[in-house]
PDB file of C-alpha atoms in Angstrom:
ATOM      1  CA  MET H   1     -15.156   9.367 -18.082  1.00 81.00           C
ATOM      2  CA  ALA H   2     -14.592   6.111 -19.957  1.00 83.00           C
ATOM      3  CA  ALA H   3     -13.906   8.022 -23.164  1.00 87.00           C
ATOM      4  CA  THR H   4     -11.335  10.178 -21.391  1.00 84.00           C
ATOM      5  CA  PHE H   5      -9.511   7.137 -20.008  1.00 78.00           C
ATOM      6  CA  ALA H   6      -9.623   5.310 -23.338  1.00 82.00           C
ATOM      7  CA  LEU H   7      -8.209   8.247 -25.289  1.00 84.00           C
ATOM      8  CA  SER H   8      -5.455   8.827 -22.776  1.00 78.00           C
ATOM      9  CA  ALA H   9      -4.512   5.137 -22.715  1.00 75.00           C
ATOM     10  CA  GLU H  10      -4.535   4.805 -26.502  1.00 81.00           C
ATOM     11  CA  ARG H  11      -2.884   8.027 -27.591  1.00 79.00           C
ATOM     12  CA  GLY H  12      -1.631   9.851 -24.511  1.00 74.00           C
ATOM     13  CA  PHE H  13      -2.875  12.922 -22.706  1.00 74.00           C
ATOM     14  CA  SER H  14      -2.302  15.195 -25.705  1.00 76.00           C
ATOM     15  CA  ALA H  15      -5.036  13.275 -27.564  1.00 78.00           C
ATOM     16  CA  VAL H  16      -7.591  14.198 -24.912  1.00 85.00           C
ATOM     17  CA  THR H  17      -9.456  17.133 -26.395  1.00 90.00           C
ATOM     18  CA  MET H  18     -13.036  18.220 -25.909  1.00 93.00           C
ATOM     19  CA  SER H  19     -13.831  17.180 -29.485  1.00 93.00           C
ATOM     20  CA  ALA H  20     -12.135  13.795 -29.122  1.00 92.00           C
ATOM     21  CA  VAL H  21     -13.861  13.030 -25.800  1.00 92.00           C
ATOM     22  CA  ALA H  22     -17.241  14.095 -27.176  1.00 93.00           C
ATOM     23  CA  GLY H  23     -16.750  11.974 -30.280  1.00 94.00           C
ATOM     24  CA  ARG H  24     -15.667   8.922 -28.286  1.00 92.00           C
ATOM     25  CA  ALA H  25     -18.519   9.372 -25.809  1.00 92.00           C
ATOM     26  CA  GLY H  26     -21.093   9.921 -28.540  1.00 94.00           C
ATOM     27  CA  VAL H  27     -22.225  13.303 -27.259  1.00 95.00           C
ATOM     28  CA  ALA H  28     -22.097  16.809 -28.621  1.00 95.00           C
ATOM     29  CA  ARG H  29     -19.060  18.858 -27.659  1.00 93.00           C
ATOM     30  CA  GLN H  30     -21.361  21.499 -26.180  1.00 94.00           C
ATOM     31  CA  THR H  31     -22.734  18.841 -23.842  1.00 93.00           C
ATOM     32  CA  LEU H  32     -19.254  18.479 -22.359  1.00 92.00           C
ATOM     33  CA  TYR H  33     -18.920  22.229 -21.998  1.00 94.00           C
ATOM     34  CA  ASN H  34     -22.210  22.259 -20.097  1.00 94.00           C
ATOM     35  CA  HIS H  35     -20.521  20.163 -17.399  1.00 93.00           C
ATOM     36  CA  PHE H  36     -16.789  20.831 -17.749  1.00 93.00           C
ATOM     37  CA  PRO H  37     -15.066  24.108 -18.574  1.00 94.00           C
ATOM     38  CA  ASP H  38     -12.012  22.467 -20.153  1.00 91.00           C
ATOM     39  CA  VAL H  39     -10.136  19.228 -20.798  1.00 88.00           C
ATOM     40  CA  GLU H  40      -8.249  19.385 -17.524  1.00 87.00           C
ATOM     41  CA  SER H  41     -11.478  19.424 -15.532  1.00 90.00           C
ATOM     42  CA  ILE H  42     -12.647  16.276 -17.360  1.00 89.00           C
ATOM     43  CA  VAL H  43      -9.332  14.562 -16.729  1.00 84.00           C
ATOM     44  CA  VAL H  44      -9.329  15.424 -13.034  1.00 87.00           C
ATOM     45  CA  ALA H  45     -12.978  14.408 -12.621  1.00 88.00           C
ATOM     46  CA  ALA H  46     -12.274  11.092 -14.351  1.00 83.00           C
ATOM     47  CA  TYR H  47      -9.218  10.566 -12.168  1.00 83.00           C
ATOM     48  CA  GLU H  48     -11.204  11.347  -8.999  1.00 87.00           C
ATOM     49  CA  LEU H  49     -14.024   8.986  -9.940  1.00 87.00           C
ATOM     50  CA  HIS H  50     -11.649   6.188 -10.833  1.00 82.00           C
ATOM     51  CA  HIS H  51      -9.614   6.775  -7.683  1.00 85.00           C
ATOM     52  CA  GLN H  52     -12.679   6.563  -5.436  1.00 89.00           C
ATOM     53  CA  GLU H  53     -13.743   3.300  -7.085  1.00 87.00           C
ATOM     54  CA  ASN H  54     -10.205   1.935  -6.736  1.00 86.00           C
ATOM     55  CA  LEU H  55     -10.010   2.976  -3.073  1.00 91.00           C
ATOM     56  CA  ALA H  56     -13.338   1.264  -2.364  1.00 93.00           C
ATOM     57  CA  ARG H  57     -12.035  -1.969  -3.963  1.00 92.00           C
ATOM     58  CA  LEU H  58      -8.810  -1.707  -1.972  1.00 93.00           C
ATOM     59  CA  ASN H  59     -10.674  -1.208   1.304  1.00 94.00           C
ATOM     60  CA  HIS H  60     -12.916  -4.191   0.479  1.00 95.00           C
ATOM     61  CA  THR H  61      -9.810  -6.294  -0.206  1.00 93.00           C
ATOM     62  CA  LEU H  62      -8.208  -5.245   3.079  1.00 95.00           C
ATOM     63  CA  ALA H  63     -11.395  -5.905   5.048  1.00 95.00           C
ATOM     64  CA  ALA H  64     -11.329  -9.517   3.874  1.00 95.00           C
ATOM     65  CA  VAL H  65      -8.128 -10.311   5.805  1.00 96.00           C
ATOM     66  CA  ASN H  66      -7.141 -10.079   9.450  1.00 94.00           C
ATOM     67  CA  GLY H  67      -3.980  -8.742  10.993  1.00 94.00           C
ATOM     68  CA  ALA H  68      -1.564  -6.048   9.948  1.00 95.00           C
ATOM     69  CA  ALA H  69       0.904  -8.377   8.215  1.00 94.00           C
ATOM     70  CA  GLU H  70      -1.811  -9.952   6.078  1.00 96.00           C
ATOM     71  CA  LYS H  71      -3.309  -6.547   5.261  1.00 96.00           C
ATOM     72  CA  LEU H  72       0.126  -5.247   4.285  1.00 96.00           C
ATOM     73  CA  GLU H  73       0.675  -8.219   1.967  1.00 94.00           C
ATOM     74  CA  GLN H  74      -2.737  -7.687   0.335  1.00 94.00           C
ATOM     75  CA  PHE H  75      -2.077  -3.976  -0.007  1.00 94.00           C
ATOM     76  CA  ILE H  76       1.246  -4.670  -1.738  1.00 94.00           C
ATOM     77  CA  ARG H  77      -0.235  -7.132  -4.232  1.00 90.00           C
ATOM     78  CA  TYR H  78      -3.198  -4.867  -4.921  1.00 91.00           C
ATOM     79  CA  GLN H  79      -1.100  -1.757  -5.520  1.00 89.00           C
ATOM     80  CA  VAL H  80       1.454  -3.460  -7.760  1.00 87.00           C
ATOM     81  CA  ALA H  81      -1.336  -4.860  -9.924  1.00 85.00           C
ATOM     82  CA  ALA H  82      -3.184  -1.536  -9.971  1.00 82.00           C
ATOM     83  CA  VAL H  83      -0.131   0.409 -11.115  1.00 80.00           C
ATOM     84  CA  ALA H  84       0.743  -2.275 -13.662  1.00 75.00           C
ATOM     85  CA  HIS H  85      -2.696  -2.042 -15.202  1.00 71.00           C
ATOM     86  CA  GLY H  86      -2.651   1.732 -15.411  1.00 63.00           C
ATOM     87  CA  HIS H  87      -5.029   2.343 -12.506  1.00 44.00           C
ATOM     88  CA  GLN H  88      -2.793   4.896 -10.859  1.00 43.00           C
ATOM     89  CA  GLY H  89      -2.760   7.641 -13.363  1.00 46.00           C
ATOM     90  CA  LEU H  90      -4.521   9.081 -16.315  1.00 50.00           C
ATOM     91  CA  VAL H  91      -1.942  11.758 -16.899  1.00 54.00           C
ATOM     92  CA  HIS H  92       1.368  12.886 -15.513  1.00 62.00           C
ATOM     93  CA  GLU H  93       0.636  15.370 -12.786  1.00 68.00           C
ATOM     94  CA  SER H  94       3.246  17.777 -14.141  1.00 69.00           C
ATOM     95  CA  SER H  95       1.008  18.499 -17.119  1.00 76.00           C
ATOM     96  CA  LEU H  96      -1.789  19.733 -14.836  1.00 81.00           C
ATOM     97  CA  SER H  97      -2.313  23.166 -13.347  1.00 86.00           C
ATOM     98  CA  PRO H  98      -1.200  23.688  -9.724  1.00 90.00           C
ATOM     99  CA  ALA H  99      -4.821  23.538  -8.520  1.00 89.00           C
ATOM    100  CA  ALA H 100      -5.423  20.249 -10.342  1.00 86.00           C
ATOM    101  CA  GLN H 101      -2.121  18.874  -9.060  1.00 86.00           C
ATOM    102  CA  GLN H 102      -3.271  19.633  -5.524  1.00 90.00           C
ATOM    103  CA  ARG H 103      -6.554  17.761  -6.096  1.00 87.00           C
ATOM    104  CA  VAL H 104      -4.623  14.730  -7.366  1.00 84.00           C
ATOM    105  CA  ARG H 105      -2.171  14.905  -4.443  1.00 87.00           C
ATOM    106  CA  LEU H 106      -5.105  14.741  -2.032  1.00 90.00           C
ATOM    107  CA  LEU H 107      -6.204  11.516  -3.710  1.00 86.00           C
ATOM    108  CA  HIS H 108      -2.716  10.050  -3.324  1.00 85.00           C
ATOM    109  CA  GLU H 109      -2.814  11.008   0.341  1.00 91.00           C
ATOM    110  CA  GLN H 110      -5.892   8.821   0.802  1.00 92.00           C
ATOM    111  CA  ILE H 111      -3.875   5.813  -0.356  1.00 91.00           C
ATOM    112  CA  ALA H 112      -0.967   6.870   1.879  1.00 93.00           C
ATOM    113  CA  ASP H 113      -3.381   7.171   4.804  1.00 95.00           C
ATOM    114  CA  THR H 114      -4.670   3.660   4.105  1.00 95.00           C
ATOM    115  CA  ILE H 115      -1.210   2.104   4.213  1.00 95.00           C
ATOM    116  CA  ALA H 116      -0.241   4.257   7.206  1.00 97.00           C
ATOM    117  CA  GLY H 117      -3.250   2.861   9.059  1.00 96.00           C
ATOM    118  CA  VAL H 118      -2.144  -0.691   8.335  1.00 96.00           C
ATOM    119  CA  LEU H 119       1.408   0.098   9.427  1.00 97.00           C
ATOM    120  CA  ALA H 120       0.251   1.869  12.607  1.00 97.00           C
ATOM    121  CA  ASP H 121      -1.910  -1.126  13.482  1.00 96.00           C
ATOM    122  CA  GLY H 122       1.120  -3.358  13.020  1.00 96.00           C
ATOM    123  CA  VAL H 123       3.229  -1.190  15.309  1.00 97.00           C
ATOM    124  CA  GLN H 124       0.492  -1.068  17.969  1.00 96.00           C
ATOM    125  CA  THR H 125       0.003  -4.839  17.926  1.00 96.00           C
ATOM    126  CA  GLY H 126       3.741  -5.542  18.000  1.00 95.00           C
ATOM    127  CA  VAL H 127       3.822  -7.108  14.543  1.00 95.00           C
ATOM    128  CA  PHE H 128       6.044  -4.355  13.130  1.00 97.00           C
ATOM    129  CA  ARG H 129       9.034  -2.525  14.586  1.00 96.00           C
ATOM    130  CA  SER H 130       8.172  -0.230  17.455  1.00 96.00           C
ATOM    131  CA  ASP H 131      10.471   2.506  16.087  1.00 96.00           C
ATOM    132  CA  LEU H 132       8.874   2.491  12.627  1.00 97.00           C
ATOM    133  CA  ASP H 133       8.196   5.976  11.255  1.00 97.00           C
ATOM    134  CA  VAL H 134       4.732   5.129   9.958  1.00 97.00           C
ATOM    135  CA  GLU H 135       4.276   8.183   7.726  1.00 96.00           C
ATOM    136  CA  ALA H 136       7.683   7.847   6.087  1.00 96.00           C
ATOM    137  CA  ALA H 137       7.263   4.083   5.670  1.00 96.00           C
ATOM    138  CA  ALA H 138       3.862   4.618   4.049  1.00 96.00           C
ATOM    139  CA  HIS H 139       5.284   7.017   1.467  1.00 94.00           C
ATOM    140  CA  PHE H 140       8.376   4.892   0.816  1.00 95.00           C
ATOM    141  CA  THR H 141       6.142   1.857   0.345  1.00 95.00           C
ATOM    142  CA  LEU H 142       3.933   3.661  -2.165  1.00 91.00           C
ATOM    143  CA  HIS H 143       6.936   4.768  -4.200  1.00 91.00           C
ATOM    144  CA  LEU H 144       8.412   1.276  -4.135  1.00 93.00           C
ATOM    145  CA  LEU H 145       5.097  -0.189  -5.278  1.00 91.00           C
ATOM    146  CA  ALA H 146       4.786   2.357  -8.071  1.00 87.00           C
ATOM    147  CA  GLY H 147       8.177   1.240  -9.350  1.00 90.00           C
ATOM    148  CA  ALA H 148       7.203  -2.413  -9.003  1.00 90.00           C
ATOM    149  CA  GLY H 149       4.008  -1.767 -10.954  1.00 85.00           C
ATOM    150  CA  GLU H 150       6.022  -0.147 -13.724  1.00 85.00           C
ATOM    151  CA  LEU H 151       8.179  -3.286 -13.957  1.00 90.00           C
ATOM    152  CA  VAL H 152       5.059  -5.399 -14.401  1.00 88.00           C
ATOM    153  CA  ALA H 153       3.682  -2.961 -16.974  1.00 81.00           C
ATOM    154  CA  ARG H 154       6.927  -3.454 -18.947  1.00 86.00           C
ATOM    155  CA  GLY H 155       6.485  -7.219 -18.988  1.00 89.00           C
ATOM    156  CA  GLU H 156       7.950  -8.569 -15.768  1.00 92.00           C
ATOM    157  CA  PRO H 157       5.726 -11.257 -14.192  1.00 93.00           C
ATOM    158  CA  LEU H 158       3.354  -9.852 -11.581  1.00 91.00           C
ATOM    159  CA  PRO H 159       3.751 -12.643  -8.991  1.00 92.00           C
ATOM    160  CA  GLU H 160       7.536 -12.390  -8.929  1.00 94.00           C
ATOM    161  CA  VAL H 161       7.587  -8.591  -8.804  1.00 93.00           C
ATOM    162  CA  ALA H 162       4.911  -8.491  -6.097  1.00 92.00           C
ATOM    163  CA  ASP H 163       6.840 -11.079  -4.069  1.00 94.00           C
ATOM    164  CA  ALA H 164      10.060  -9.059  -4.373  1.00 96.00           C
ATOM    165  CA  ALA H 165       8.241  -5.864  -3.345  1.00 95.00           C
ATOM    166  CA  LYS H 166       6.617  -7.686  -0.449  1.00 94.00           C
ATOM    167  CA  ALA H 167       9.997  -8.992   0.747  1.00 95.00           C
ATOM    168  CA  MET H 168      11.503  -5.498   0.636  1.00 95.00           C
ATOM    169  CA  VAL H 169       8.610  -3.863   2.481  1.00 96.00           C
ATOM    170  CA  LEU H 170       8.355  -6.593   5.096  1.00 94.00           C
ATOM    171  CA  HIS H 171      12.091  -6.407   5.720  1.00 94.00           C
ATOM    172  CA  GLY H 172      11.729  -2.688   6.306  1.00 93.00           C
ATOM    173  CA  VAL H 173       8.835  -2.936   8.730  1.00 95.00           C
ATOM    174  CA  HIS H 174      10.182  -5.948  10.639  1.00 90.00           C
ATOM    175  CA  GLY H 175      13.762  -4.707  10.817  1.00 68.00           C
TER     176      GLY H 175
END
């Protein structure tokens, strides 16, 4: 999995071949074929593993704070940093087969469900607007944070970008 991520980060998805992954991992190419039928299956498996680890770290981060507003702020900072450091994607989904795209979409839905839970808690406790469309706000927030992470990846300072994203999201949920 580490070899797959390293190759993709260094040279792009087109550099991820069975031979290249085997060479980077220090195993025989046939060893990979014993576990994965093709490059796409390695990429998706690596993405799933990394996503589950990332989701566990996010949930740990959120568990350390109380209240919907504080959880939302932590979520925003975490996601901006994660996107900025390349933790949100190994490959553009459009280069995957429809079945693999569906597997990746399910992973994204887990993150959307996490933020939707925070937003719903905020609505229920009166911290956020009572008319907030939680599902739509969750998806809008994720897209905003993806864009914010891209700004940081291009050199904008993380604290300032995260603060701007936080201000936008909080304005939206408070009204």
